[in-house]
Amino acid sequence: MWIFTALLYITFHIHFGNANTVPVFVLDYESVLPQIDLEPNPFSKVDPNIFLDVIHETLKDDKIVVIFIEELLSTEDISIKDEHGSPFYNLKRGILNGKVKYFPKVVEPYKALKQVFQHRKFNVFHITSASNKIQIHNGRQKHFYIYFKDVLNETRANALRRHDLVMNEVYSVIKSIATGPVVAFYTGKINPIVIKKMNFLPIKPTSVRRPPGVTITSTGGLFRLIESVGLLEMGEEVGRTKLGVSVPWNHSYVCGEPLILVNTRDGSSVIISQYQIQPFHTDLVLRNASSGSQHCFGPAIHCGPYFNAQILSGLLVTFLFLGIITYGITTLYGCNSNDRYDNPQGKPLVIMADHH
């Protein structure tokens, strides 16, 4: 048994899978965004075009937009907990009350927000707590950027808890002085968690051109033609048909069933109505050719139903004897028995004998 070992070369393309997806919270405490209805599915990403539609909804009806930005934010930050529980107390309560919408994975939300809401001189603030002074000129700005600044020696849970309090207080202040409804976004610039994702690109195998011919293998006293019959055009194979033959050595294979070879280029076909094949040992052919003898086909083995005079005469003799046997059996069953055996009370059989 032959064992074939193939070497497969694979190239790896590594890119960052979650580096461009950041969670987004939409704070709508006044319920002015009923059109936004996206299911918070952590296994699917929100396309930038869909998120832009959400942003454009906030531009209607003179809404005031507040954008809270973290330097780093991921879905793992949203699920973080410490001894005091979740750091997002106000956001969690807003989600339960249906006032806050949560999108776990949005593709580059910060880039989309900056595309719609431009940075101005008086609408960008960097704060660490709600005690920082924020100068808001009433009626002049329609959107504000609030960037959170980290504090040294502060755990991640404490930092997020502080930011949650700041968002709640800033939102309340802006809402108290705003002339229209207030909507807020809470997201991050980038996702700090990077997952390496590998794509396997197998090299396309090169096509191996098989030489024309037939490979013959022998099992016991039979030979088999394993390879197919190929159709060549200008030395190039354009079609192939499977052919399996199993006959004894020194016998030929004859078949009257059409062998069809289809040209894969133009759809034409070549039909061989009848063919006869037989393998010969190369050394014997060369040896006999040197002595001037010709090689001929051996006894033919047909591929399908085959009749000759011997088979037909054998069938006729068989049917003749079967007819004679059938007639004899029918005659025996038709013989009538004597009356004595039919009726025990009947007249006995009397045979008169003449005495001379």
Short mmCIF file of C-alpha atoms in Angstrom, two decimals:
data_model
loop_
_atom_site.label_atom_id
_atom_site.label_comp_id
_atom_site.label_asym_id
_atom_site.label_seq_id
_atom_site.Cartn_x
_atom_site.Cartn_y
_atom_site.Cartn_z
CA MET A 1 0.00 0.00 0.00
CA TRP A 2 1.37 3.34 -1.06
CA ILE A 3 1.18 6.32 1.25
CA PHE A 4 1.32 9.74 -0.39
CA THR A 5 2.27 12.75 1.72
CA ALA A 6 1.42 16.24 0.46
CA LEU A 7 3.00 19.44 1.83
CA LEU A 8 0.61 22.34 2.31
CA TYR A 9 1.98 25.85 2.60
CA ILE A 10 -0.26 28.35 4.36
CA THR A 11 0.26 32.08 4.67
CA PHE A 12 -1.04 33.86 7.71
CA HIS A 13 -2.58 37.32 7.61
CA ILE A 14 -2.93 38.68 11.13
CA HIS A 15 -5.09 41.67 11.81
CA PHE A 16 -6.84 43.08 14.81
CA GLY A 17 -10.35 41.74 15.20
CA ASN A 18 -11.88 43.90 17.96
CA ALA A 19 -9.61 46.95 17.82
CA ASN A 20 -12.18 49.04 15.92
CA THR A 21 -15.32 48.04 17.86
CA VAL A 22 -16.26 50.09 20.91
CA PRO A 23 -19.44 49.97 23.05
CA VAL A 24 -21.80 52.96 22.85
CA PHE A 25 -24.49 54.20 25.24
CA VAL A 26 -27.21 56.58 24.05
CA LEU A 27 -28.76 58.54 26.93
CA ASP A 28 -32.34 59.52 26.09
CA TYR A 29 -33.94 60.42 29.42
CA GLU A 30 -36.58 62.55 27.68
CA SER A 31 -37.62 59.75 25.28
CA VAL A 32 -37.14 61.79 22.12
CA LEU A 33 -35.54 58.96 20.09
CA PRO A 34 -38.28 56.34 19.71
CA GLN A 35 -37.10 55.55 16.15
CA ILE A 36 -33.87 53.98 17.42
CA ASP A 37 -34.60 50.31 17.96
CA LEU A 38 -31.45 48.17 17.75
CA GLU A 39 -31.09 44.95 19.69
CA PRO A 40 -27.96 44.92 21.92
CA ASN A 41 -26.38 41.82 20.38
CA PRO A 42 -22.77 41.30 21.60
CA PHE A 43 -22.05 38.87 18.74
CA SER A 44 -22.77 41.28 15.87
CA LYS A 45 -21.21 44.59 14.93
CA VAL A 46 -23.12 47.77 14.23
CA ASP A 47 -22.09 49.07 10.83
CA PRO A 48 -20.82 52.70 10.68
CA ASN A 49 -23.63 53.61 8.28
CA ILE A 50 -26.24 52.34 10.74
CA PHE A 51 -24.62 54.29 13.56
CA LEU A 52 -24.60 57.41 11.36
CA ASP A 53 -28.37 57.01 10.99
CA VAL A 54 -28.62 57.00 14.79
CA ILE A 55 -26.53 60.18 14.95
CA HIS A 56 -28.67 61.90 12.33
CA GLU A 57 -31.77 61.16 14.39
CA THR A 58 -30.29 63.23 17.22
CA LEU A 59 -29.91 66.22 14.90
CA LYS A 60 -33.66 66.58 14.43
CA ASP A 61 -35.90 68.94 16.44
CA ASP A 62 -33.00 71.11 17.73
CA LYS A 63 -31.71 68.57 20.21
CA ILE A 64 -28.72 69.33 22.42
CA VAL A 65 -26.11 66.55 22.11
CA VAL A 66 -23.56 65.78 24.83
CA ILE A 67 -20.74 63.39 23.92
CA PHE A 68 -18.80 61.71 26.75
CA ILE A 69 -15.53 60.18 25.56
CA GLU A 70 -13.23 57.68 27.27
CA GLU A 71 -9.68 57.21 26.05
CA LEU A 72 -10.10 53.43 26.26
CA LEU A 73 -13.36 51.50 26.49
CA SER A 74 -14.35 47.89 25.85
CA THR A 75 -17.23 45.54 26.56
CA GLU A 76 -15.13 44.02 29.34
CA ASP A 77 -15.21 47.42 31.09
CA ILE A 78 -19.01 47.37 30.99
CA SER A 79 -19.16 44.02 32.80
CA ILE A 80 -16.47 44.83 35.38
CA LYS A 81 -17.42 44.61 39.08
CA ASP A 82 -15.76 45.14 42.46
CA GLU A 83 -16.87 44.85 46.07
CA HIS A 84 -19.37 47.67 45.48
CA GLY A 85 -20.89 46.05 42.42
CA SER A 86 -21.10 47.53 38.94
CA PRO A 87 -19.52 50.98 38.53
CA PHE A 88 -22.27 52.10 36.13
CA TYR A 89 -25.07 52.61 38.61
CA ASN A 90 -26.85 55.41 36.72
CA LEU A 91 -26.41 53.83 33.28
CA LYS A 92 -27.71 50.50 34.56
CA ARG A 93 -30.77 52.15 36.07
CA GLY A 94 -31.39 54.02 32.82
CA ILE A 95 -31.21 50.79 30.80
CA LEU A 96 -33.70 49.08 33.13
CA ASN A 97 -36.06 52.06 32.81
CA GLY A 98 -35.74 52.11 29.01
CA LYS A 99 -34.07 55.53 28.99
CA VAL A 100 -30.60 54.37 27.91
CA LYS A 101 -29.82 52.34 24.80
CA TYR A 102 -26.75 50.10 24.71
CA PHE A 103 -24.85 48.96 21.61
CA PRO A 104 -22.06 46.50 22.58
CA LYS A 105 -20.05 46.67 19.34
CA VAL A 106 -20.03 49.71 17.09
CA VAL A 107 -17.39 50.07 14.40
CA GLU A 108 -15.35 53.25 15.04
CA PRO A 109 -18.09 55.30 16.74
CA TYR A 110 -15.72 58.12 17.76
CA LYS A 111 -14.76 58.67 14.13
CA ALA A 112 -18.42 58.84 13.11
CA LEU A 113 -19.25 61.29 15.91
CA LYS A 114 -16.39 63.62 14.96
CA GLN A 115 -17.52 63.44 11.34
CA VAL A 116 -20.94 64.85 12.24
CA PHE A 117 -20.21 66.93 15.37
CA GLN A 118 -17.22 69.16 14.76
CA HIS A 119 -14.85 70.35 17.50
CA ARG A 120 -15.34 74.01 18.39
CA LYS A 121 -13.45 76.35 20.67
CA PHE A 122 -16.15 76.48 23.34
CA ASN A 123 -17.65 72.98 23.18
CA VAL A 124 -14.71 70.73 24.19
CA PHE A 125 -13.98 70.05 27.88
CA HIS A 126 -11.51 67.78 29.71
CA ILE A 127 -12.59 67.01 33.26
CA THR A 128 -11.75 64.63 36.09
CA SER A 129 -14.82 65.22 38.29
CA ALA A 130 -18.05 67.17 38.39
CA SER A 131 -16.38 69.85 40.51
CA ASN A 132 -14.51 71.13 37.45
CA LYS A 133 -15.94 74.34 36.07
CA ILE A 134 -17.69 73.94 32.73
CA GLN A 135 -18.60 77.19 31.01
CA ILE A 136 -21.62 76.57 28.83
CA HIS A 137 -22.98 79.48 26.86
CA ASN A 138 -26.70 78.97 26.69
CA GLY A 139 -28.13 78.87 23.18
CA ARG A 140 -24.82 79.12 21.32
CA GLN A 141 -23.71 75.49 21.11
CA LYS A 142 -25.78 72.51 20.05
CA HIS A 143 -23.26 69.83 21.00
CA PHE A 144 -20.54 69.37 23.63
CA TYR A 145 -17.56 67.04 23.99
CA ILE A 146 -16.68 65.89 27.51
CA TYR A 147 -13.33 64.02 27.70
CA PHE A 148 -12.55 62.13 30.90
CA LYS A 149 -9.12 62.42 32.47
CA ASP A 150 -7.71 59.56 34.55
CA VAL A 151 -6.39 59.96 38.07
CA LEU A 152 -3.18 58.35 39.34
CA ASN A 153 -3.42 55.25 41.56
CA GLU A 154 -7.06 54.68 40.70
CA THR A 155 -8.53 51.30 39.86
CA ARG A 156 -10.47 50.84 36.67
CA ALA A 157 -13.71 50.19 38.54
CA ASN A 158 -13.33 53.38 40.61
CA ALA A 159 -12.52 55.43 37.51
CA LEU A 160 -15.61 54.19 35.69
CA ARG A 161 -17.76 54.79 38.78
CA ARG A 162 -16.48 58.38 38.94
CA HIS A 163 -17.21 58.87 35.24
CA ASP A 164 -20.73 57.54 35.71
CA LEU A 165 -21.38 60.15 38.40
CA VAL A 166 -19.88 62.91 36.25
CA MET A 167 -22.11 61.99 33.31
CA ASN A 168 -25.21 62.05 35.46
CA GLU A 169 -24.39 65.47 36.94
CA VAL A 170 -23.28 67.09 33.67
CA TYR A 171 -26.37 65.79 31.90
CA SER A 172 -28.58 67.23 34.62
CA VAL A 173 -26.86 70.64 34.46
CA ILE A 174 -27.12 70.93 30.68
CA LYS A 175 -30.72 69.75 30.76
CA SER A 176 -31.62 72.48 33.27
CA ILE A 177 -30.36 75.29 31.04
CA ALA A 178 -31.05 73.84 27.59
CA THR A 179 -33.87 75.21 25.46
CA GLY A 180 -34.59 71.82 23.83
CA PRO A 181 -34.35 68.13 24.57
CA VAL A 182 -30.94 66.74 25.54
CA VAL A 183 -29.40 63.53 24.19
CA ALA A 184 -26.01 62.12 25.20
CA PHE A 185 -23.50 59.58 23.84
CA TYR A 186 -21.04 57.68 25.98
CA THR A 187 -18.27 55.80 24.18
CA GLY A 188 -14.50 55.52 23.82
CA LYS A 189 -11.84 56.37 21.27
CA ILE A 190 -10.41 52.90 20.85
CA ASN A 191 -10.81 49.39 22.20
CA PRO A 192 -7.79 48.45 24.35
CA ILE A 193 -8.37 44.71 23.96
CA VAL A 194 -6.81 43.35 20.80
CA ILE A 195 -7.62 39.89 19.52
CA LYS A 196 -5.39 38.44 16.87
CA LYS A 197 -7.40 36.90 14.10
CA MET A 198 -5.74 34.61 11.58
CA ASN A 199 -6.90 34.05 8.05
CA PHE A 200 -5.65 30.91 6.34
CA LEU A 201 -4.95 31.43 2.66
CA PRO A 202 -3.92 28.15 1.05
CA ILE A 203 -1.73 28.39 -2.00
CA LYS A 204 -3.55 27.34 -5.14
CA PRO A 205 -2.16 23.97 -6.22
CA THR A 206 -0.55 23.84 -9.61
CA SER A 207 -2.29 21.68 -12.15
CA VAL A 208 -0.31 18.58 -13.04
CA ARG A 209 -0.59 17.55 -16.64
CA ARG A 210 -0.88 13.82 -16.87
CA PRO A 211 0.91 12.17 -19.77
CA PRO A 212 -1.35 10.47 -22.31
CA GLY A 213 -1.51 6.72 -22.02
CA VAL A 214 -2.98 3.94 -19.93
CA THR A 215 -1.77 2.57 -16.61
CA ILE A 216 -2.32 -1.17 -16.17
CA THR A 217 -2.31 -2.95 -12.82
CA SER A 218 -2.75 -6.66 -12.25
CA THR A 219 -4.69 -8.38 -9.47
CA GLY A 220 -4.42 -12.16 -9.49
CA GLY A 221 -4.99 -13.43 -13.01
CA LEU A 222 -6.89 -10.32 -14.16
CA PHE A 223 -5.70 -7.02 -15.55
CA ARG A 224 -7.40 -3.69 -14.95
CA LEU A 225 -7.27 -0.47 -16.95
CA ILE A 226 -7.40 2.15 -14.20
CA GLU A 227 -6.84 5.34 -16.13
CA SER A 228 -9.46 7.06 -18.22
CA VAL A 229 -9.59 7.64 -21.94
CA GLY A 230 -8.51 11.18 -22.82
CA LEU A 231 -9.39 13.40 -25.76
CA LEU A 232 -6.43 15.42 -27.05
CA GLU A 233 -6.54 18.54 -29.19
CA MET A 234 -3.23 19.91 -30.48
CA GLY A 235 -1.44 17.88 -27.84
CA GLU A 236 -3.59 19.27 -24.99
CA GLU A 237 -6.20 17.27 -23.13
CA VAL A 238 -9.69 18.71 -23.56
CA GLY A 239 -11.82 15.81 -22.33
CA ARG A 240 -11.69 12.62 -20.32
CA THR A 241 -13.99 9.65 -19.75
CA LYS A 242 -13.58 6.97 -17.12
CA LEU A 243 -13.02 3.41 -18.34
CA GLY A 244 -12.67 0.38 -16.06
CA VAL A 245 -11.81 -3.00 -17.61
CA SER A 246 -11.20 -6.33 -15.88
CA VAL A 247 -10.41 -9.36 -18.05
CA PRO A 248 -7.82 -12.17 -17.84
CA TRP A 249 -4.36 -11.72 -19.28
CA ASN A 250 -3.89 -12.65 -22.95
CA HIS A 251 -7.57 -11.86 -23.56
CA SER A 252 -9.00 -8.81 -25.27
CA TYR A 253 -11.88 -6.61 -24.17
CA VAL A 254 -14.56 -5.93 -26.77
CA CYS A 255 -17.46 -3.54 -26.26
CA GLY A 256 -20.18 -2.41 -28.61
CA GLU A 257 -21.57 0.25 -26.28
CA PRO A 258 -20.68 3.76 -27.50
CA LEU A 259 -17.82 5.50 -25.69
CA ILE A 260 -18.48 9.26 -25.63
CA LEU A 261 -15.69 11.82 -25.12
CA VAL A 262 -16.95 15.38 -24.58
CA ASN A 263 -14.78 18.37 -25.50
CA THR A 264 -14.93 20.75 -22.53
CA ARG A 265 -13.92 23.71 -24.70
CA ASP A 266 -16.70 23.83 -27.27
CA GLY A 267 -19.08 21.13 -26.06
CA SER A 268 -18.52 18.88 -29.06
CA SER A 269 -18.14 15.14 -28.60
CA VAL A 270 -16.36 12.18 -30.16
CA ILE A 271 -18.26 8.87 -30.19
CA ILE A 272 -16.44 5.54 -30.50
CA SER A 273 -19.16 3.08 -31.48
CA GLN A 274 -17.12 -0.10 -30.92
CA TYR A 275 -13.65 -0.77 -29.55
CA GLN A 276 -11.36 -3.65 -28.62
CA ILE A 277 -8.40 -3.33 -26.26
CA GLN A 278 -5.79 -5.66 -24.86
CA PRO A 279 -2.52 -4.98 -23.00
CA PHE A 280 0.71 -6.63 -24.11
CA HIS A 281 4.00 -7.02 -22.30
CA THR A 282 6.45 -4.55 -23.80
CA ASP A 283 9.39 -6.92 -23.66
CA LEU A 284 7.39 -9.65 -25.41
CA VAL A 285 6.22 -7.24 -28.10
CA LEU A 286 9.78 -6.09 -28.78
CA ARG A 287 11.08 -9.64 -28.76
CA ASN A 288 8.41 -10.85 -31.17
CA ALA A 289 8.78 -7.79 -33.38
CA SER A 290 12.49 -8.48 -33.76
CA SER A 291 11.67 -11.97 -35.06
CA GLY A 292 9.20 -10.57 -37.57
CA SER A 293 6.00 -11.96 -36.00
CA GLN A 294 2.84 -9.89 -35.62
CA HIS A 295 0.91 -9.40 -32.39
CA CYS A 296 -2.83 -10.19 -32.56
CA PHE A 297 -5.74 -9.89 -30.17
CA GLY A 298 -6.46 -12.85 -27.93
CA PRO A 299 -9.87 -14.40 -27.19
CA ALA A 300 -12.49 -11.69 -26.80
CA ILE A 301 -14.37 -10.95 -23.60
CA HIS A 302 -17.49 -8.93 -24.30
CA CYS A 303 -18.66 -6.12 -22.07
CA GLY A 304 -22.38 -6.81 -22.40
CA PRO A 305 -24.87 -9.60 -23.19
CA TYR A 306 -23.34 -12.02 -25.66
CA PHE A 307 -24.85 -14.89 -27.73
CA ASN A 308 -23.31 -17.36 -30.14
CA ALA A 309 -24.41 -20.59 -31.88
CA GLN A 310 -23.22 -22.81 -29.05
CA ILE A 311 -25.18 -20.87 -26.43
CA LEU A 312 -28.29 -20.85 -28.64
CA SER A 313 -28.13 -24.61 -29.37
CA GLY A 314 -27.62 -25.35 -25.69
CA LEU A 315 -30.71 -23.35 -24.81
CA LEU A 316 -32.76 -25.21 -27.48
CA VAL A 317 -31.68 -28.63 -26.21
CA THR A 318 -32.44 -27.58 -22.65
CA PHE A 319 -35.94 -26.41 -23.54
CA LEU A 320 -36.53 -29.66 -25.53
CA PHE A 321 -35.66 -31.87 -22.59
CA LEU A 322 -37.70 -29.71 -20.24
CA GLY A 323 -40.69 -30.18 -22.57
CA ILE A 324 -40.29 -33.97 -22.61
CA ILE A 325 -40.01 -34.13 -18.83
CA THR A 326 -43.04 -31.89 -18.40
CA TYR A 327 -45.11 -34.06 -20.76
CA GLY A 328 -44.12 -37.26 -18.92
CA ILE A 329 -45.00 -35.84 -15.49
CA THR A 330 -48.35 -34.58 -16.79
CA THR A 331 -49.13 -38.02 -18.28
CA LEU A 332 -48.33 -39.81 -15.02
CA TYR A 333 -50.65 -37.51 -13.06
CA GLY A 334 -53.42 -38.16 -15.60
CA CYS A 335 -53.50 -42.01 -15.18
CA ASN A 336 -56.74 -43.43 -13.56
CA SER A 337 -56.49 -46.09 -10.82
CA ASN A 338 -58.48 -49.42 -10.71
CA ASP A 339 -62.02 -49.58 -9.24
CA ARG A 340 -60.90 -51.86 -6.42
CA TYR A 341 -58.69 -49.25 -5.06
CA ASP A 342 -61.26 -46.55 -5.56
CA ASN A 343 -64.16 -48.37 -3.67
CA PRO A 344 -63.39 -51.18 -1.17
CA GLN A 345 -67.07 -52.35 -1.26
CA GLY A 346 -67.08 -52.75 -5.01
CA LYS A 347 -67.00 -55.93 -7.07
CA PRO A 348 -63.70 -57.71 -6.78
CA LEU A 349 -61.42 -57.95 -9.70
CA VAL A 350 -61.83 -61.35 -11.40
CA ILE A 351 -59.35 -62.62 -13.89
CA MET A 352 -60.47 -65.59 -15.90
CA ALA A 353 -57.84 -67.99 -16.98
CA ASP A 354 -58.17 -70.47 -19.77
CA HIS A 355 -57.04 -74.06 -19.08
CA HIS A 356 -55.71 -75.94 -21.99
#
